[in-house]
mmCIF file of C-alpha atoms in Angstrom:
data_model
loop_
_atom_site.group_PDB
_atom_site.id
_atom_site.type_symbol
_atom_site.label_atom_id
_atom_site.label_comp_id
_atom_site.label_asym_id
_atom_site.label_seq_id
_atom_site.Cartn_x
_atom_site.Cartn_y
_atom_site.Cartn_z
ATOM 1 C CA MET D 14 0.000 0.000 0.000
ATOM 2 C CA LYS D 15 2.821 2.382 0.886
ATOM 3 C CA ARG D 16 4.376 1.733 -2.493
ATOM 4 C CA TYR D 17 1.166 2.691 -4.288
ATOM 5 C CA LEU D 18 0.834 5.865 -2.206
ATOM 6 C CA ILE D 19 4.374 6.910 -3.065
ATOM 7 C CA ILE D 20 3.749 6.336 -6.776
ATOM 8 C CA LEU D 21 0.487 8.332 -6.575
ATOM 9 C CA LEU D 22 2.252 11.244 -4.896
ATOM 10 C CA LEU D 23 5.038 11.219 -7.461
ATOM 11 C CA LEU D 24 2.529 11.260 -10.303
ATOM 12 C CA THR D 25 0.550 14.073 -8.698
ATOM 13 C CA PHE D 26 3.537 16.372 -8.272
ATOM 14 C CA SER D 27 4.760 15.589 -11.777
ATOM 15 C CA ILE D 28 1.510 16.813 -13.408
ATOM 16 C CA PRO D 29 2.343 20.157 -15.117
ATOM 17 C CA GLY D 30 -0.925 21.821 -14.095
ATOM 18 C CA PHE D 31 -0.383 20.999 -10.453
ATOM 19 C CA ALA D 32 3.191 22.242 -10.543
ATOM 20 C CA ALA D 33 2.088 25.476 -12.223
ATOM 21 C CA LYS D 34 -0.389 26.175 -9.447
ATOM 22 C CA GLN D 35 2.376 25.841 -6.895
ATOM 23 C CA GLN D 36 4.611 28.366 -8.663
ATOM 24 C CA LYS D 37 3.607 31.997 -8.106
ATOM 25 C CA HIS D 38 4.525 34.208 -11.022
ATOM 26 C CA PRO D 39 5.509 37.843 -10.386
ATOM 27 C CA TYR D 40 2.724 38.912 -12.777
ATOM 28 C CA ASP D 41 -0.907 37.985 -13.445
ATOM 29 C CA TYR D 42 -2.058 37.211 -16.976
ATOM 30 C CA PHE D 43 -5.591 36.838 -18.294
ATOM 31 C CA ARG D 44 -6.490 36.180 -21.929
ATOM 32 C CA ILE D 45 -9.679 35.642 -23.899
ATOM 33 C CA GLY D 46 -10.039 34.799 -27.565
ATOM 34 C CA ASN D 47 -7.517 32.823 -29.569
ATOM 35 C CA THR D 48 -4.753 31.348 -27.437
ATOM 36 C CA SER D 49 -2.330 31.354 -30.382
ATOM 37 C CA ASP D 50 -0.482 34.481 -31.428
ATOM 38 C CA VAL D 51 -0.964 36.138 -34.817
ATOM 39 C CA ASN D 52 1.403 38.516 -36.568
ATOM 40 C CA GLN D 53 -0.567 41.352 -38.142
ATOM 41 C CA LEU D 54 0.585 44.451 -40.016
ATOM 42 C CA THR D 55 -0.378 47.444 -37.846
ATOM 43 C CA GLN D 56 -0.712 51.207 -38.225
ATOM 44 C CA PRO D 57 0.635 53.687 -35.646
ATOM 45 C CA GLY D 58 -1.676 55.753 -33.485
ATOM 46 C CA THR D 59 -1.914 57.154 -29.972
ATOM 47 C CA VAL D 60 -4.874 57.595 -27.619
ATOM 48 C CA LEU D 61 -4.891 60.003 -24.673
ATOM 49 C CA MET D 62 -8.033 59.333 -22.631
ATOM 50 C CA GLY D 63 -9.083 61.550 -19.738
ATOM 51 C CA GLY D 64 -10.245 58.890 -17.288
ATOM 52 C CA GLY D 65 -13.695 58.194 -15.934
ATOM 53 C CA THR D 66 -16.026 56.372 -18.309
ATOM 54 C CA ASP D 67 -14.118 54.678 -21.106
ATOM 55 C CA VAL D 68 -14.798 55.890 -24.648
ATOM 56 C CA ASP D 69 -15.860 53.049 -26.949
ATOM 57 C CA GLU D 70 -14.728 54.806 -30.135
ATOM 58 C CA ALA D 71 -11.142 54.954 -28.909
ATOM 59 C CA PHE D 72 -10.921 51.171 -28.595
ATOM 60 C CA THR D 73 -12.591 50.424 -31.913
ATOM 61 C CA TRP D 74 -10.130 52.870 -33.510
ATOM 62 C CA MET D 75 -7.181 51.053 -31.945
ATOM 63 C CA CYS D 76 -8.583 47.674 -32.983
ATOM 64 C CA ALA D 77 -8.751 48.860 -36.572
ATOM 65 C CA LEU D 78 -5.145 50.070 -36.389
ATOM 66 C CA SER D 79 -4.138 46.695 -34.919
ATOM 67 C CA ASN D 80 -5.643 44.917 -37.946
ATOM 68 C CA ASN D 81 -7.616 42.742 -35.506
ATOM 69 C CA GLY D 82 -4.488 41.409 -33.895
ATOM 70 C CA ASP D 83 -3.762 40.762 -30.225
ATOM 71 C CA PHE D 84 -4.882 43.587 -27.903
ATOM 72 C CA LEU D 85 -2.898 43.823 -24.661
ATOM 73 C CA VAL D 86 -3.826 45.811 -21.541
ATOM 74 C CA ILE D 87 -1.044 46.477 -19.044
ATOM 75 C CA ARG D 88 -1.452 47.756 -15.509
ATOM 76 C CA ALA D 89 0.248 47.603 -12.095
ATOM 77 C CA THR D 90 -2.890 46.851 -10.083
ATOM 78 C CA GLY D 91 -6.500 45.957 -10.750
ATOM 79 C CA THR D 92 -8.309 43.203 -12.611
ATOM 80 C CA ASP D 93 -8.958 41.858 -16.093
ATOM 81 C CA ALA D 94 -12.207 43.858 -16.422
ATOM 82 C CA TYR D 95 -11.018 45.385 -19.695
ATOM 83 C CA ASN D 96 -10.932 41.998 -21.419
ATOM 84 C CA PRO D 97 -14.666 41.429 -21.981
ATOM 85 C CA TYR D 98 -15.260 45.143 -22.606
ATOM 86 C CA ILE D 99 -12.670 45.368 -25.396
ATOM 87 C CA ARG D 100 -13.637 41.961 -26.755
ATOM 88 C CA GLN D 101 -17.213 43.156 -27.195
ATOM 89 C CA LEU D 102 -16.012 46.244 -29.064
ATOM 90 C CA CYS D 103 -13.506 44.283 -31.155
ATOM 91 C CA PRO D 104 -15.149 40.898 -31.759
ATOM 92 C CA ASN D 105 -12.944 40.090 -34.749
ATOM 93 C CA GLY D 106 -9.695 40.614 -32.885
ATOM 94 C CA ASN D 107 -7.474 37.601 -32.340
ATOM 95 C CA SER D 108 -7.377 38.042 -28.558
ATOM 96 C CA VAL D 109 -7.624 40.466 -25.671
ATOM 97 C CA ALA D 110 -5.344 40.008 -22.682
ATOM 98 C CA THR D 111 -4.440 41.806 -19.463
ATOM 99 C CA LEU D 112 -1.040 41.746 -17.792
ATOM 100 C CA ILE D 113 -0.850 42.963 -14.195
ATOM 101 C CA ILE D 114 2.777 43.971 -13.614
ATOM 102 C CA PRO D 115 3.183 45.093 -9.994
ATOM 103 C CA THR D 116 6.959 44.986 -9.461
ATOM 104 C CA ARG D 117 10.251 45.624 -11.217
ATOM 105 C CA LYS D 118 10.843 41.879 -11.159
ATOM 106 C CA ALA D 119 7.659 41.400 -13.156
ATOM 107 C CA ALA D 120 8.633 44.227 -15.516
ATOM 108 C CA ASN D 121 11.840 42.353 -16.342
ATOM 109 C CA ASN D 122 10.191 38.944 -16.694
ATOM 110 C CA GLN D 123 10.630 37.311 -20.093
ATOM 111 C CA PHE D 124 7.007 36.153 -20.268
ATOM 112 C CA VAL D 125 5.863 39.770 -19.854
ATOM 113 C CA ILE D 126 8.270 40.981 -22.531
ATOM 114 C CA ASP D 127 7.169 38.238 -24.927
ATOM 115 C CA ARG D 128 3.518 39.221 -24.562
ATOM 116 C CA ILE D 129 4.358 42.871 -25.275
ATOM 117 C CA ASN D 130 6.391 41.834 -28.310
ATOM 118 C CA GLU D 131 3.418 39.844 -29.637
ATOM 119 C CA ALA D 132 0.801 42.569 -29.114
ATOM 120 C CA GLU D 133 -0.684 44.506 -32.032
ATOM 121 C CA ALA D 134 -2.257 47.120 -29.720
ATOM 122 C CA ILE D 135 -1.201 48.168 -26.208
ATOM 123 C CA TRP D 136 -3.345 49.955 -23.621
ATOM 124 C CA ILE D 137 -2.023 51.382 -20.318
ATOM 125 C CA ALA D 138 -4.847 51.333 -17.786
ATOM 126 C CA GLY D 139 -5.554 53.926 -15.133
ATOM 127 C CA GLY D 140 -4.369 53.614 -11.577
ATOM 128 C CA ASN D 141 -1.399 55.403 -10.066
ATOM 129 C CA GLN D 142 1.296 56.674 -12.406
ATOM 130 C CA ALA D 143 3.769 56.500 -9.528
ATOM 131 C CA ASP D 144 3.540 52.710 -9.842
ATOM 132 C CA TYR D 145 4.410 52.901 -13.525
ATOM 133 C CA ILE D 146 7.425 55.103 -12.812
ATOM 134 C CA ASN D 147 8.585 53.087 -9.790
ATOM 135 C CA PHE D 148 7.963 49.613 -11.235
ATOM 136 C CA TRP D 149 8.389 50.009 -14.999
ATOM 137 C CA LYS D 150 10.841 52.793 -15.776
ATOM 138 C CA ASN D 151 14.355 51.622 -16.754
ATOM 139 C CA THR D 152 13.209 48.023 -17.126
ATOM 140 C CA SER D 153 12.891 45.599 -20.018
ATOM 141 C CA LEU D 154 9.186 46.450 -20.154
ATOM 142 C CA GLN D 155 9.939 50.100 -20.906
ATOM 143 C CA THR D 156 12.377 49.082 -23.627
ATOM 144 C CA ALA D 157 9.868 46.679 -25.178
ATOM 145 C CA LEU D 158 7.087 49.298 -25.186
ATOM 146 C CA ASN D 159 9.260 51.791 -26.995
ATOM 147 C CA GLU D 160 10.382 49.190 -29.505
ATOM 148 C CA ARG D 161 6.792 48.220 -30.300
ATOM 149 C CA ILE D 162 5.850 51.872 -30.832
ATOM 150 C CA LEU D 163 8.811 52.223 -33.180
ATOM 151 C CA GLN D 164 7.518 49.172 -35.045
ATOM 152 C CA GLY D 165 4.157 50.859 -35.615
ATOM 153 C CA VAL D 166 1.993 49.350 -32.885
ATOM 154 C CA PRO D 167 -0.785 51.690 -31.650
ATOM 155 C CA ILE D 168 -0.680 52.617 -27.973
ATOM 156 C CA GLY D 169 -3.048 54.395 -25.638
ATOM 157 C CA GLY D 170 -3.769 55.077 -22.016
ATOM 158 C CA THR D 171 -6.339 56.541 -19.679
ATOM 159 C CA SER D 172 -5.820 58.654 -16.560
ATOM 160 C CA ALA D 173 -2.460 57.485 -15.159
ATOM 161 C CA GLY D 174 -1.925 55.703 -18.468
ATOM 162 C CA LEU D 175 -2.311 59.035 -20.258
ATOM 163 C CA ASP D 176 0.115 60.734 -17.892
ATOM 164 C CA VAL D 177 3.055 58.485 -18.758
ATOM 165 C CA LEU D 178 2.673 58.797 -22.550
ATOM 166 C CA THR D 179 3.752 62.450 -22.803
ATOM 167 C CA GLN D 180 7.447 63.347 -22.583
ATOM 168 C CA PHE D 181 7.056 65.219 -19.301
ATOM 169 C CA ILE D 182 5.135 63.456 -16.541
ATOM 170 C CA TYR D 183 3.376 64.413 -13.350
ATOM 171 C CA SER D 184 4.707 61.355 -11.529
ATOM 172 C CA ALA D 185 2.597 61.669 -8.336
ATOM 173 C CA LEU D 186 5.304 60.132 -6.164
ATOM 174 C CA ALA D 187 4.055 61.901 -3.037
ATOM 175 C CA ASN D 188 1.440 60.278 -0.846
ATOM 176 C CA LYS D 189 -1.404 62.273 -2.408
ATOM 177 C CA GLY D 190 -2.081 64.205 -5.581
ATOM 178 C CA VAL D 191 -1.632 67.958 -5.763
ATOM 179 C CA THR D 192 -4.692 70.181 -6.164
ATOM 180 C CA SER D 193 -4.897 73.327 -8.267
ATOM 181 C CA ALA D 194 -5.194 75.460 -5.142
ATOM 182 C CA GLN D 195 -2.009 73.995 -3.693
ATOM 183 C CA ALA D 196 -0.078 74.255 -6.953
ATOM 184 C CA LEU D 197 -1.116 77.870 -7.587
ATOM 185 C CA ALA D 198 -0.238 78.877 -4.013
ATOM 186 C CA ASP D 199 3.222 77.319 -4.381
ATOM 187 C CA PRO D 200 4.347 75.694 -7.654
ATOM 188 C CA PHE D 201 7.030 73.884 -5.654
ATOM 189 C CA ASN D 202 4.464 72.274 -3.373
ATOM 190 C CA GLN D 203 5.696 68.976 -1.914
ATOM 191 C CA TYR D 204 3.019 67.074 -3.832
ATOM 192 C CA ILE D 205 4.332 68.168 -7.234
ATOM 193 C CA THR D 206 6.768 65.543 -8.458
ATOM 194 C CA LEU D 207 7.814 65.433 -12.099
ATOM 195 C CA ASP D 208 9.570 62.924 -14.321
ATOM 196 C CA ARG D 209 10.356 62.579 -18.001
ATOM 197 C CA ASN D 210 11.000 60.198 -20.882
ATOM 198 C CA PHE D 211 9.116 57.053 -19.955
ATOM 199 C CA ILE D 212 7.909 56.753 -23.550
ATOM 200 C CA VAL D 213 10.614 58.108 -25.857
ATOM 201 C CA ASN D 214 9.341 56.965 -29.256
ATOM 202 C CA LEU D 215 6.334 59.279 -29.484
ATOM 203 C CA PRO D 216 8.000 62.434 -30.873
ATOM 204 C CA VAL D 217 4.604 64.026 -31.497
ATOM 205 C CA LEU D 218 4.273 64.306 -27.689
ATOM 206 C CA ALA D 219 7.781 65.676 -27.102
ATOM 207 C CA GLY D 220 7.811 68.833 -24.999
ATOM 208 C CA VAL D 221 4.312 68.062 -23.662
ATOM 209 C CA ILE D 222 3.001 67.268 -20.185
ATOM 210 C CA GLY D 223 -0.401 65.578 -19.956
ATOM 211 C CA ASP D 224 -3.184 65.498 -17.419
ATOM 212 C CA ALA D 225 -6.581 63.802 -17.117
ATOM 213 C CA HIS D 226 -9.895 64.407 -15.248
ATOM 214 C CA VAL D 227 -9.258 68.083 -15.965
ATOM 215 C CA SER D 228 -12.468 70.104 -15.678
ATOM 216 C CA ASN D 229 -14.112 67.367 -13.599
ATOM 217 C CA ARG D 230 -11.499 67.804 -10.859
ATOM 218 C CA ASP D 231 -10.616 71.461 -11.595
ATOM 219 C CA ARG D 232 -7.028 70.729 -12.592
ATOM 220 C CA MET D 233 -6.252 73.622 -14.947
ATOM 221 C CA GLY D 234 -4.456 75.511 -12.165
ATOM 222 C CA ARG D 235 -2.093 72.671 -11.446
ATOM 223 C CA ASP D 236 -1.528 72.166 -15.174
ATOM 224 C CA ILE D 237 -0.310 75.780 -15.445
ATOM 225 C CA ALA D 238 1.994 75.084 -12.484
ATOM 226 C CA PHE D 239 3.340 72.005 -14.266
ATOM 227 C CA LEU D 240 4.211 74.218 -17.253
ATOM 228 C CA CYS D 241 6.093 76.634 -15.014
ATOM 229 C CA ARG D 242 8.048 73.792 -13.442
ATOM 230 C CA THR D 243 9.023 72.257 -16.790
ATOM 231 C CA HIS D 244 10.385 75.681 -17.806
ATOM 232 C CA VAL D 245 12.239 76.226 -14.528
ATOM 233 C CA ASN D 246 13.692 72.711 -14.794
ATOM 234 C CA GLY D 247 15.225 73.686 -18.114
ATOM 235 C CA TRP D 248 13.238 71.024 -19.956
ATOM 236 C CA SER D 249 11.456 73.382 -22.361
ATOM 237 C CA ASP D 250 11.629 77.078 -23.259
ATOM 238 C CA GLN D 251 7.967 77.119 -24.290
ATOM 239 C CA PRO D 252 6.234 74.284 -22.420
ATOM 240 C CA ARG D 253 3.104 72.659 -23.787
ATOM 241 C CA GLY D 254 0.341 70.661 -22.168
ATOM 242 C CA ILE D 255 -2.523 68.444 -23.219
ATOM 243 C CA SER D 256 -5.339 68.202 -20.686
ATOM 244 C CA VAL D 257 -8.320 65.914 -21.279
ATOM 245 C CA ASP D 258 -11.707 65.730 -19.589
ATOM 246 C CA GLU D 259 -13.251 62.522 -18.311
ATOM 247 C CA ALA D 260 -15.205 60.389 -20.794
ATOM 248 C CA THR D 261 -13.162 61.990 -23.576
ATOM 249 C CA ALA D 262 -10.275 60.794 -25.715
ATOM 250 C CA LEU D 263 -7.799 62.371 -28.096
ATOM 251 C CA LEU D 264 -6.993 60.133 -31.068
ATOM 252 C CA ILE D 265 -3.650 61.019 -32.694
ATOM 253 C CA ASP D 266 -3.026 59.501 -36.105
ATOM 254 C CA THR D 267 0.284 58.736 -37.798
ATOM 255 C CA HIS D 268 0.451 62.288 -39.203
ATOM 256 C CA GLY D 269 0.093 63.921 -35.786
ATOM 257 C CA MET D 270 -3.507 64.988 -36.383
ATOM 258 C CA GLY D 271 -5.736 64.702 -33.335
ATOM 259 C CA THR D 272 -9.483 64.239 -33.203
ATOM 260 C CA ILE D 273 -11.711 64.208 -30.119
ATOM 261 C CA VAL D 274 -14.246 61.513 -29.259
ATOM 262 C CA GLY D 275 -16.468 61.088 -26.220
ATOM 263 C CA SER D 276 -18.437 63.775 -24.431
ATOM 264 C CA GLY D 277 -16.011 66.414 -23.091
ATOM 265 C CA ASN D 278 -13.139 68.685 -24.074
ATOM 266 C CA ALA D 279 -9.447 68.437 -24.766
ATOM 267 C CA TYR D 280 -7.294 71.486 -23.985
ATOM 268 C CA PHE D 281 -4.019 72.239 -25.760
ATOM 269 C CA LEU D 282 -1.845 74.581 -23.684
ATOM 270 C CA GLN D 283 1.047 76.691 -24.954
ATOM 271 C CA ALA D 284 3.167 78.800 -22.630
ATOM 272 C CA PRO D 285 4.647 81.965 -24.200
ATOM 273 C CA GLY D 286 8.007 81.572 -22.486
ATOM 274 C CA ALA D 287 9.273 82.032 -18.946
ATOM 275 C CA PRO D 288 6.848 82.467 -16.043
ATOM 276 C CA GLU D 289 6.814 85.852 -14.323
ATOM 277 C CA VAL D 290 7.019 84.352 -10.812
ATOM 278 C CA CYS D 291 7.707 80.658 -10.271
ATOM 279 C CA VAL D 292 9.652 80.293 -7.039
ATOM 280 C CA MET D 293 9.385 78.121 -3.974
ATOM 281 C CA GLY D 294 6.991 79.386 -1.349
ATOM 282 C CA SER D 295 5.363 82.093 -3.484
ATOM 283 C CA PRO D 296 2.073 82.166 -5.412
ATOM 284 C CA LEU D 297 2.415 81.499 -9.112
ATOM 285 C CA THR D 298 2.263 84.230 -11.719
ATOM 286 C CA TYR D 299 2.295 82.909 -15.261
ATOM 287 C CA GLU D 300 0.402 85.001 -17.769
ATOM 288 C CA ASN D 301 -1.081 84.487 -21.220
ATOM 289 C CA ILE D 302 -0.998 80.726 -21.501
ATOM 290 C CA GLY D 303 -2.584 79.988 -24.852
ATOM 291 C CA VAL D 304 -5.413 77.455 -24.748
ATOM 292 C CA TYR D 305 -7.104 75.783 -27.690
ATOM 293 C CA ARG D 306 -10.209 73.886 -26.611
ATOM 294 C CA ILE D 307 -11.959 71.281 -28.729
ATOM 295 C CA ASN D 308 -15.210 69.634 -27.778
ATOM 296 C CA ALA D 309 -15.986 66.115 -28.932
ATOM 297 C CA ALA D 310 -19.264 67.282 -30.476
ATOM 298 C CA THR D 311 -17.726 69.901 -32.807
ATOM 299 C CA ALA D 312 -15.685 67.604 -35.082
ATOM 300 C CA GLY D 313 -12.656 69.762 -34.311
ATOM 301 C CA THR D 314 -9.110 68.691 -35.034
ATOM 302 C CA PHE D 315 -5.678 69.632 -33.729
ATOM 303 C CA ASP D 316 -2.380 69.332 -35.587
ATOM 304 C CA LEU D 317 0.206 68.518 -32.942
ATOM 305 C CA TRP D 318 3.144 69.250 -35.230
ATOM 306 C CA SER D 319 2.054 72.802 -36.021
ATOM 307 C CA TRP D 320 0.161 73.170 -32.711
ATOM 308 C CA LEU D 321 -2.850 74.584 -34.539
ATOM 309 C CA GLY D 322 -6.485 73.572 -34.267
ATOM 310 C CA SER D 323 -9.712 73.933 -36.215
ATOM 311 C CA ASN D 324 -13.377 74.074 -35.180
ATOM 312 C CA GLY D 325 -12.420 74.826 -31.605
ATOM 313 C CA SER D 326 -12.141 77.858 -29.280
ATOM 314 C CA GLU D 327 -8.993 79.840 -28.589
ATOM 315 C CA TYR D 328 -8.392 81.893 -25.443
ATOM 316 C CA HIS D 329 -5.747 82.679 -22.812
ATOM 317 C CA VAL D 330 -5.435 81.657 -19.188
ATOM 318 C CA SER D 331 -3.317 83.464 -16.607
ATOM 319 C CA ALA D 332 -2.264 82.729 -13.050
ATOM 320 C CA ILE D 333 -1.749 86.037 -11.251
ATOM 321 C CA GLN D 334 -0.458 85.818 -7.691
ATOM 322 C CA GLY D 335 -2.004 82.385 -7.382
ATOM 323 C CA ILE D 336 -5.400 83.319 -8.819
ATOM 324 C CA LEU D 337 -6.492 81.715 -12.090
ATOM 325 C CA THR D 338 -8.415 83.720 -14.666
ATOM 326 C CA SER D 339 -8.957 83.831 -18.419
ATOM 327 C CA ASP D 340 -9.850 86.285 -21.151
ATOM 328 C CA GLN D 341 -13.112 84.469 -21.854
ATOM 329 C CA ALA D 342 -16.263 86.454 -21.133
ATOM 330 C CA ASN D 343 -16.968 84.389 -18.014
ATOM 331 C CA GLN D 344 -13.250 84.364 -17.018
ATOM 332 C CA SER D 345 -13.395 80.589 -16.701
ATOM 333 C CA PRO D 346 -10.194 78.651 -17.439
ATOM 334 C CA TYR D 347 -12.418 75.998 -19.067
#
């Protein structure tokens, strides 16, 4: 009897499925659709989504650019909730998968890199951009993402995923996010932490800092402070920003032309040069920031190379001794 028990135990532990359950991977991976990879010819494109409710049109656009290949969602925390949502929008795609990559060990794992290298579309979910900077920057994952972009794979992100796609990044490394009131009162507030160059192969977003949830969370003030800091840091002589409302997405095609889908606005900010007052401990004064606003309902476009828009509204926003105003009739920054 003992002999049979020993044989049974040996067989049990030799079963691959059992062994796999015992081994904890540094990542989590969920996939629906075809389990076999396909190699499709893709077209470049970039999506900057402002958080909140996801915009269906942005995902169908990316699916078309992917030529119905393998759609990969990457995130540091969360679930695979995107899988059925994207699958419903892209029923002809080969697969939809989610990789949860919560550590630098996971971001250097060969399985993770292989899945990125096989993807025909890549989506960076929302969450906390500090995780993406802490866990993904200067890893094999970062290298693989940039290589896939260079190879013409479309990429997009929402909320924190938007933030890390522009050259300059509000990294949110402090224990809470900065508000507009705090940033305008002191543009060197402890909660303003900046980074740069996570994604380096999107030249159309060079010199730009992005932000999401903008009018919904009244973030225009902090966005002006971010521009002042990128100038003071010596990163840009004329800083630019792209700020996107919730339930809204900016679709940037291979020619750098952006269109807006969803239900809100996208704001394209252009600083004229150096801020008047941008010093630690003092209220911000930064005048005549050019804003071009496009609403999703107006069929407006924005050329990111020339930084010119059509079918939108143009105005100027100023921070004067920490108070935000604009030259619109209602003086609203939005």
